[in-house]
GROMACS .gro file of C-alpha atoms in nm:
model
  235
    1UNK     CA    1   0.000   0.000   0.000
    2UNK     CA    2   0.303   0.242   0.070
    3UNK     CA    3   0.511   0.130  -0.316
    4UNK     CA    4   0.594   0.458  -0.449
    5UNK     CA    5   0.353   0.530  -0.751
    6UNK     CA    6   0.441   0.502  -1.112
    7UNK     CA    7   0.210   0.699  -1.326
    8UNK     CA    8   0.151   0.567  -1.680
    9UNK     CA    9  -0.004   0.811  -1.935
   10UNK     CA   10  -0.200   0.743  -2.251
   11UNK     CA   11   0.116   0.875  -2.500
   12UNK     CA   12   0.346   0.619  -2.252
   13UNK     CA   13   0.162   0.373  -2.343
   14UNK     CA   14   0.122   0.459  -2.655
   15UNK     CA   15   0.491   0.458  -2.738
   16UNK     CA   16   0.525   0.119  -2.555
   17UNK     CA   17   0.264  -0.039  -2.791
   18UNK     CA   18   0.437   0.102  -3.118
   19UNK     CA   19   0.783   0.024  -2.990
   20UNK     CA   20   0.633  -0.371  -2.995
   21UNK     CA   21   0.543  -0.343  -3.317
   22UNK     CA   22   0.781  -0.483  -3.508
   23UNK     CA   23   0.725  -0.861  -3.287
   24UNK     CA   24   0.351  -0.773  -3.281
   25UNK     CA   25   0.347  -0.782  -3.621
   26UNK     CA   26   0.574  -1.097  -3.653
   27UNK     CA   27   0.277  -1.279  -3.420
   28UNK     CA   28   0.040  -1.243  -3.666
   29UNK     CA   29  -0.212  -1.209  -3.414
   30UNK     CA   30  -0.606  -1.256  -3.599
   31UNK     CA   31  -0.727  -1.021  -3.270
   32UNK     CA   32  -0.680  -0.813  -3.034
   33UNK     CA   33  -0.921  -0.933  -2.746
   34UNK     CA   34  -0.965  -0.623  -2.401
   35UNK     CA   35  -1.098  -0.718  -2.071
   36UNK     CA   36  -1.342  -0.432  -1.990
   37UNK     CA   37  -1.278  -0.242  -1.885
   38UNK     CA   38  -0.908  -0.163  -1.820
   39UNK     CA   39  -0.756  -0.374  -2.149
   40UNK     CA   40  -1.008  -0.198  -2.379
   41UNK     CA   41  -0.774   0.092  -2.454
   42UNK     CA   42  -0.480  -0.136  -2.498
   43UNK     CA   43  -0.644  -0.342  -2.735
   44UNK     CA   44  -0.746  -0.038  -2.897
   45UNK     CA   45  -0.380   0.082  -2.932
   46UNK     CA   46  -0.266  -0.254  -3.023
   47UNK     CA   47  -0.530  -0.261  -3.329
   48UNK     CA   48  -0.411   0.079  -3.429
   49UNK     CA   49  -0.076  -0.045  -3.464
   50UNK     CA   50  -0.089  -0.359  -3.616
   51UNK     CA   51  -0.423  -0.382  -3.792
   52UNK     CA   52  -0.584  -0.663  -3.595
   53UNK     CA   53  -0.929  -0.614  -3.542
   54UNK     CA   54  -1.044  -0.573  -3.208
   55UNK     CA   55  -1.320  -0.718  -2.924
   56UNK     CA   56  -1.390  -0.715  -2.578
   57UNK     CA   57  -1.425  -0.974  -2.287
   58UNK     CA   58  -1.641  -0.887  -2.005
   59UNK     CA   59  -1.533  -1.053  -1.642
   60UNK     CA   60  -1.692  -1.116  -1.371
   61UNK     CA   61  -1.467  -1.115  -1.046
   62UNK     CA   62  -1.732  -1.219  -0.813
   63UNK     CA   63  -1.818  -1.533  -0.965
   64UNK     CA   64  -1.520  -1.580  -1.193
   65UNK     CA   65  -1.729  -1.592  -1.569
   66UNK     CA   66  -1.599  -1.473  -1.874
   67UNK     CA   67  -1.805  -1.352  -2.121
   68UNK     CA   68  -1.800  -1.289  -2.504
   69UNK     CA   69  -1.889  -0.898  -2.494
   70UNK     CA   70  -1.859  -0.838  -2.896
   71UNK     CA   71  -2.028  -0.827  -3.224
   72UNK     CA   72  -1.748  -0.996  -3.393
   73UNK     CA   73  -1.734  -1.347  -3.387
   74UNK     CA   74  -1.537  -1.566  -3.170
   75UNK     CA   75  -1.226  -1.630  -3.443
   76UNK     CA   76  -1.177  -1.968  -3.559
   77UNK     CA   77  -1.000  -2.261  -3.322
   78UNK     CA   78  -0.617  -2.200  -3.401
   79UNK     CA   79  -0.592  -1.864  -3.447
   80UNK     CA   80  -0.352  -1.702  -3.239
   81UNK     CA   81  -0.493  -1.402  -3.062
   82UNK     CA   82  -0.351  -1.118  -2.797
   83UNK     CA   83  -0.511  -1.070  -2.444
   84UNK     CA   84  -0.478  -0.755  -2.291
   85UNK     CA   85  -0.529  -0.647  -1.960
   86UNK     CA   86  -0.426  -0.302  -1.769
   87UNK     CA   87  -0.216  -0.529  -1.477
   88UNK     CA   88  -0.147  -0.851  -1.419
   89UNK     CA   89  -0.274  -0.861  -1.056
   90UNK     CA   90  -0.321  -1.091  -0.778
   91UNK     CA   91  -0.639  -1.226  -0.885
   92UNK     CA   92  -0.825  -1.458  -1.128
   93UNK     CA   93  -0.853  -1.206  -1.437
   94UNK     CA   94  -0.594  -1.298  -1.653
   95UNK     CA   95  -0.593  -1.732  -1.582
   96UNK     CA   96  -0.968  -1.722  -1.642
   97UNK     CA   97  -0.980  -1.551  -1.897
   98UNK     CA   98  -0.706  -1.754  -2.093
   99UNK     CA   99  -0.849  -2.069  -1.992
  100UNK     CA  100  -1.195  -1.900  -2.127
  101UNK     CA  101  -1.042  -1.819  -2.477
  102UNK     CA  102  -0.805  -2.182  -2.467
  103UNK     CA  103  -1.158  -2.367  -2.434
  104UNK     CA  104  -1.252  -2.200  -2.765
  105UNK     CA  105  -0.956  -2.352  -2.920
  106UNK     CA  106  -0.753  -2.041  -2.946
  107UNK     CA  107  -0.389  -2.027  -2.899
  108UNK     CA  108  -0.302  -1.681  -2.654
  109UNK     CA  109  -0.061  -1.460  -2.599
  110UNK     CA  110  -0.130  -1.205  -2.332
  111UNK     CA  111  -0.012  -0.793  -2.246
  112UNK     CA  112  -0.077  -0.584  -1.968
  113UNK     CA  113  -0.028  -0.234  -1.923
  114UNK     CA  114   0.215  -0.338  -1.618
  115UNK     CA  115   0.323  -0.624  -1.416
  116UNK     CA  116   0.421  -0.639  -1.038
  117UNK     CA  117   0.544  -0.832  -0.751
  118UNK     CA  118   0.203  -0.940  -0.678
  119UNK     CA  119   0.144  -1.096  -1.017
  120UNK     CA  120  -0.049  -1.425  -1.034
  121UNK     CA  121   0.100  -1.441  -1.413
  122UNK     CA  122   0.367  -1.378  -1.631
  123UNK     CA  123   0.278  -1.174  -1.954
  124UNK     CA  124   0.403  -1.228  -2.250
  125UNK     CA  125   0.473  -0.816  -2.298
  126UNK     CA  126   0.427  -0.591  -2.017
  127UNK     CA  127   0.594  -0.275  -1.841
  128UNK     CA  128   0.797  -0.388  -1.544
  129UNK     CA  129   0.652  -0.226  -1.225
  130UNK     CA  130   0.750  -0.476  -0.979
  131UNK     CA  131   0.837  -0.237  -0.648
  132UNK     CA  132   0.564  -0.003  -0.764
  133UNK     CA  133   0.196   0.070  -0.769
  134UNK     CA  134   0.093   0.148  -1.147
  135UNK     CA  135  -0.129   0.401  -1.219
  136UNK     CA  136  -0.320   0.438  -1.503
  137UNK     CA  137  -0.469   0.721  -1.658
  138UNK     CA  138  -0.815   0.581  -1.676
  139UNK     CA  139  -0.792   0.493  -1.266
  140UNK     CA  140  -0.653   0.823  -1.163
  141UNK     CA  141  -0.904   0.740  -0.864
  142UNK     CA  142  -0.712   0.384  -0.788
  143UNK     CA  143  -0.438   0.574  -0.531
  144UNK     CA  144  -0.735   0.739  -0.279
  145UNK     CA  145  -0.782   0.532   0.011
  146UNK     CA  146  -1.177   0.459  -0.028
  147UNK     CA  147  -1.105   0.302  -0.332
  148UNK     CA  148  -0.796   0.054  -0.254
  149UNK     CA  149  -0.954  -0.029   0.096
  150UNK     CA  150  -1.310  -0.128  -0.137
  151UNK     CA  151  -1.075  -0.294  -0.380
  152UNK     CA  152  -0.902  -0.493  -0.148
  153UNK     CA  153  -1.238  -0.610   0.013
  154UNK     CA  154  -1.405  -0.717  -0.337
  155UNK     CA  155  -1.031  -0.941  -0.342
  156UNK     CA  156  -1.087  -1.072  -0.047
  157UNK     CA  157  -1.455  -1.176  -0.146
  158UNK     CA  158  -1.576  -0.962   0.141
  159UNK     CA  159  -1.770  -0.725  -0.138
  160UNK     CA  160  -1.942  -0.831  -0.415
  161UNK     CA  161  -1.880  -0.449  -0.640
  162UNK     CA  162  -1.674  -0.156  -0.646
  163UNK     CA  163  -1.864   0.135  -0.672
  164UNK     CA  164  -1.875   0.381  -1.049
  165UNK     CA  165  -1.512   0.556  -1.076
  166UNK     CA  166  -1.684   0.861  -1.010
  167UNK     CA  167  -1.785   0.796  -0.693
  168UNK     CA  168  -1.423   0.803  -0.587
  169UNK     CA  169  -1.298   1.085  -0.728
  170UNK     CA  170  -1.140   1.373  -0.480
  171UNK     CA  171  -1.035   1.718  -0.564
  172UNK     CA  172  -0.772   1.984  -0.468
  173UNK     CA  173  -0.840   2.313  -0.539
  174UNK     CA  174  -0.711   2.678  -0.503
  175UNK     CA  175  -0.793   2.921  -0.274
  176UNK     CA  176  -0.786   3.257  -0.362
  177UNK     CA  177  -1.005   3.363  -0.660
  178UNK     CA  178  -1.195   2.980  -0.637
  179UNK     CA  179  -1.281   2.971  -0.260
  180UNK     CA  180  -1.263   3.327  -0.223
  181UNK     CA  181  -1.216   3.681  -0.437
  182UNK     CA  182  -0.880   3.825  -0.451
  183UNK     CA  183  -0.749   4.085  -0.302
  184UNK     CA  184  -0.594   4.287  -0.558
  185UNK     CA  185  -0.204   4.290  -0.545
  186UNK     CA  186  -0.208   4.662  -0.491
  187UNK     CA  187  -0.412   4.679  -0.188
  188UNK     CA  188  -0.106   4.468  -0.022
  189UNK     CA  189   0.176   4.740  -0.153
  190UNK     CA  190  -0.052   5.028  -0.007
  191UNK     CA  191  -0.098   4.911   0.319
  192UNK     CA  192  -0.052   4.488   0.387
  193UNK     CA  193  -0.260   4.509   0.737
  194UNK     CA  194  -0.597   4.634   0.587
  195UNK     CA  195  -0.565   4.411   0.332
  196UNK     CA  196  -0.496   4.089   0.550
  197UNK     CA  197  -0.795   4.205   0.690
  198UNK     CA  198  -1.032   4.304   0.395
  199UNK     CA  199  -0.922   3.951   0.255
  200UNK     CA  200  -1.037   3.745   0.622
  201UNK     CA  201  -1.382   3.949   0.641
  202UNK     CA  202  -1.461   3.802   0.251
  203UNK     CA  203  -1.746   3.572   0.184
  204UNK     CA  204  -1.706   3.274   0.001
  205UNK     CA  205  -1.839   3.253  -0.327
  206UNK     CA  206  -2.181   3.110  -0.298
  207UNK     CA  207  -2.165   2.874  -0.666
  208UNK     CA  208  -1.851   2.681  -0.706
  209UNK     CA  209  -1.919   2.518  -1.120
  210UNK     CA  210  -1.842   2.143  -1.111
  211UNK     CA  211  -1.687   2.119  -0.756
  212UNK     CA  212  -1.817   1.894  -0.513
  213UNK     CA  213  -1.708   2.020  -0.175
  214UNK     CA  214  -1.745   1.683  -0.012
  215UNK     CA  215  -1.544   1.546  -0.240
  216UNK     CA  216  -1.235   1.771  -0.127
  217UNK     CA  217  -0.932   1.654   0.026
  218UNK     CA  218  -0.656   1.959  -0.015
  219UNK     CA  219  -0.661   2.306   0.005
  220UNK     CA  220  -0.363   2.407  -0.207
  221UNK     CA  221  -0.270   2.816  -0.149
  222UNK     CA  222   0.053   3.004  -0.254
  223UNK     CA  223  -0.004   3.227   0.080
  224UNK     CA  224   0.307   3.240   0.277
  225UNK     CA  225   0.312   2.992   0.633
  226UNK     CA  226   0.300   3.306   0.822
  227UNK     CA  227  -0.058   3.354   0.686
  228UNK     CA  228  -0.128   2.975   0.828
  229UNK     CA  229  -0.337   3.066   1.130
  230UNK     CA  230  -0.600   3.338   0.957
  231UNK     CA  231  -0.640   3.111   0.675
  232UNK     CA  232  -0.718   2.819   0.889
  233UNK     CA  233  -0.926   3.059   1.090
  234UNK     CA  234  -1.141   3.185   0.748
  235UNK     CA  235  -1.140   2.832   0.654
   0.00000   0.00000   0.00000
C-alpha cells in the first residue's frame, strides 16, 4: 500500500505499444481481445498499430465468468490471438480468462499495461513495475484510500462491487479567486494590514461550477506559512 507510484499516461503507453510493433506484427495475431474495462484501450492501441481487429471480454470477479462482450465473432479454433489487460494482478482475471479463450480452441498470448510483484501471471509483454503501484490514466481514482480499501475487500470476497469511478474521485483546489475573491495585489503594496484584513472578512463565493465540496481533500494556497493561522481561521 506504501510502493511509491508510477504513473503511466496514454502517449506512454502509446509509445510502448508502437515500440512492440515490429514482434507484434511478426505474431500475426487474428485479434486483439480487451478485458473491460481496463484492457479496452490497450487493445485499442494494439489494433491501431498492427491492424488486428479488435473485441472485448467482459469478467466477472465475483463469480469468476468470462463472457463474449462483442459483435465480432469468436475467431476460428487455431488462431492465435492477444489478451490484454491493464495489470497482471493478484487475482483470477488474466488465468480465467485464458483458460476462457483456450476452451474456444484459441492459442493466446497475453499484455498488460504493467506487471508487479504481486502478479499471479507472467505476460508475454508488459511494463515492469515490480516495487511499484501502477497508475493508469483511466484509474486516476485507484491511489485514494476509499477506493484501494473497497478494492481490497471485493479481493478478499468480502464485497461483491466496487462502486462507479466517479464515486471516488477527490479534488484539490485553489484558494484565492476559487474559494474566495482576490485581493488585488495593490491593496497589499498600499498598506498589507488592511488588506490581510479586507481579505479574512470576505465571503465565500456562494456557486462553485463542477466542484463537489465533499469530495475535497486539499486546500492548495501560494499564501506564505506566516498567513497559516488566519487562513485556517477563514477556513
Amino acid at each position: 500500500m506504501n510502493k511509491p507510484v508510477l504513473p503511466l499516461t496514454y502517449e506512454q503507453l502509446d509509445h510502448w505499444i508502437e515500440s512492440l510493433q515490429p514482434a507484434l506484427l511478426a505474431e500475426r495475431f487474428t485479434m486483439a481481445l480487451g478485458i473491460l474495462r481496463g484492457g479496452a484501450p490497450l487493445a485499442l492501441m494494439v489494433s491501431h498499430a498492427v491492424g488486428t481487429p479488435v473485441a472485448f471480454l467482459r469478467y466477472d470477479r465475483g463469480a469468476r465468468e468470462v463472457a463474449w462482450d462483442s459483435t465480432l465473432p469468436v475467431p476460428p479454433r487455431g488462431s492465435k490471438v492477444l489478451l490484454c489487460e491493464d495489470i497482471a494482478g493478484r487475482g483470477f482475471t488474466l488465468v480465467d480468462c485464458i483458460a476462457f479463450l483456450q476452451a474456444e480452441g484459441l492459442e493466446v498470448k497475453t499484455l498488460t499495461g504493467a506487471v508487479d510483484d504481486l502478479s499471479r501471471t507472467q505476460p508475454d509483454y508488459a511494463i515492469d513495475a515490480r516495487g511499484y503501484f501502477a497508475l493508469f490514466p483511466w484509474e486516476r481514482q485507484a491511489y485514494t484510500e476509499r477506493y484501494r480499501d473497497d478494492w481490497a475487500r471485493v479481493e478478499a470476497g468480502a464485497a461483491s462491487a466496487m462502486a462507479d469511478d466517479h464515486e471516488y474521485a477527490a479534488y484539490a483546489i485553489d484558494l484565492d479567486g476559487i474559494l474566495l475573491p482576490d485581493v488585488p495585489l495593490a491593496r497589499y503594496d498600499e498598506d498589507l494590514a488592511a488588506a490581510l484584513a479586507e481579505r479574512d472578512a470576505l465571503p465565500p463565493f456562494e456557486v462553485l461550477p463542477g466542484i463537489d465540496l465533499r469530495r475535497v481533500r486539499a486546500i492548495i494556497t501560494g499564501r506564505p506559512e506566516m498567513d497559516r493561522a488566519r487562513t485556517e481561521a477563514w477556513l
